[in-house]
Amino acid sequence: MATERTLSIIKPDATRRNLTGKINALFEDAGLRIVAQKRIQLSEAQAGKFYEVHKERPFYGSLVSSMTAAPVVVQVLEGEGAVLKNRDVMGATDPKKAEPHTVRAQFAESIEANSVHGSDSPENAAIEIAFFFAGTEILP
Ligand code: CMP
């Protein structure tokens, strides 16, 4: 499998509870390298644009509010098959359905406040990485 990059977001519910290090340890233990990382406050416009594909969903407004409620940590993770590997480490969107070893099973508060986001395909990873990072900020 090829080396890939994926976009990860540690969400407000997790940054508020000071869980960045614990979550990063799970990524690193799985063989993912954090090759870019910054802690930022998302604006409503940024969060709305990032989650534009969900605009028609009933939870869109609440999702945008929750993503702007506190800082997030945006990251680029690199590794073999990083997109799928990260989704394995994150676990199912709904923490009640997530495998016990996953970030969401261990830390998520709810299906919305689910502690992390990860790109769902290499194509979307490229788009989502460019949303937050310049190429010069990514240091393998
Ligand atoms: P994420 O992987 O960031 O992608 C979209 C987000 O929408 C998801 O994680 C959750 O935070 C949120 N989400 C998805 N489904 C629901 C739902 N049924 N109710 C509330 N929020 C949801």
PDB file of N, CA, C and O in Angstrom, residues 5 10 12 26 34 43-44 66 101 127:
ATOM      1  N   ARG A   5      -1.472  10.765   2.698  1.00  0.00           N
ATOM      2  CA  ARG A   5      -1.728  11.774   3.728  1.00  0.00           C
ATOM      3  C   ARG A   5      -3.240  11.928   3.906  1.00  0.00           C
ATOM      4  O   ARG A   5      -3.991  11.785   2.936  1.00  0.00           O
ATOM      5  N   ILE A  10      -8.953  17.308  15.508  1.00  0.00           N
ATOM      6  CA  ILE A  10      -9.333  17.005  16.893  1.00  0.00           C
ATOM      7  C   ILE A  10     -10.346  18.092  17.272  1.00  0.00           C
ATOM      8  O   ILE A  10     -10.052  19.286  17.233  1.00  0.00           O
ATOM      9  N   PRO A  12     -13.639  20.321  19.096  1.00  0.00           N
ATOM     10  CA  PRO A  12     -13.769  21.091  20.351  1.00  0.00           C
ATOM     11  C   PRO A  12     -14.086  20.248  21.587  1.00  0.00           C
ATOM     12  O   PRO A  12     -13.568  20.527  22.672  1.00  0.00           O
ATOM     13  N   LEU A  26      -2.604   7.692  20.107  1.00  0.00           N
ATOM     14  CA  LEU A  26      -3.273   6.596  19.382  1.00  0.00           C
ATOM     15  C   LEU A  26      -2.911   6.635  17.894  1.00  0.00           C
ATOM     16  O   LEU A  26      -2.696   5.589  17.275  1.00  0.00           O
ATOM     17  N   ILE A  34       2.452  12.593  12.473  1.00  0.00           N
ATOM     18  CA  ILE A  34       1.825  13.921  12.428  1.00  0.00           C
ATOM     19  C   ILE A  34       2.814  14.845  11.724  1.00  0.00           C
ATOM     20  O   ILE A  34       3.810  15.273  12.319  1.00  0.00           O
ATOM     21  N   SER A  43     -13.929  29.843  12.327  1.00  0.00           N
ATOM     22  CA  SER A  43     -15.055  30.778  12.240  1.00  0.00           C
ATOM     23  C   SER A  43     -16.279  29.990  11.762  1.00  0.00           C
ATOM     24  O   SER A  43     -16.147  28.874  11.236  1.00  0.00           O
ATOM     25  N   GLU A  44     -17.460  30.585  11.916  1.00  0.00           N
ATOM     26  CA  GLU A  44     -18.680  29.922  11.412  1.00  0.00           C
ATOM     27  C   GLU A  44     -18.578  29.732   9.904  1.00  0.00           C
ATOM     28  O   GLU A  44     -18.999  28.705   9.369  1.00  0.00           O
ATOM     29  N   SER A  66     -21.083  23.425  17.023  1.00  0.00           N
ATOM     30  CA  SER A  66     -20.205  22.644  17.900  1.00  0.00           C
ATOM     31  C   SER A  66     -18.748  22.745  17.447  1.00  0.00           C
ATOM     32  O   SER A  66     -17.841  22.733  18.277  1.00  0.00           O
ATOM     33  N   HIS A 101     -11.237  -0.153  21.014  1.00  0.00           N
ATOM     34  CA  HIS A 101      -9.877   0.420  21.029  1.00  0.00           C
ATOM     35  C   HIS A 101      -9.817   1.789  20.348  1.00  0.00           C
ATOM     36  O   HIS A 101      -8.774   2.426  20.337  1.00  0.00           O
ATOM     37  N   ILE A 127      -8.183  17.662  -0.883  1.00  0.00           N
ATOM     38  CA  ILE A 127      -8.989  18.895  -0.813  1.00  0.00           C
ATOM     39  C   ILE A 127      -8.977  19.447   0.619  1.00  0.00           C
ATOM     40  O   ILE A 127      -8.776  20.643   0.854  1.00  0.00           O
TER      41      ILE A 127
END
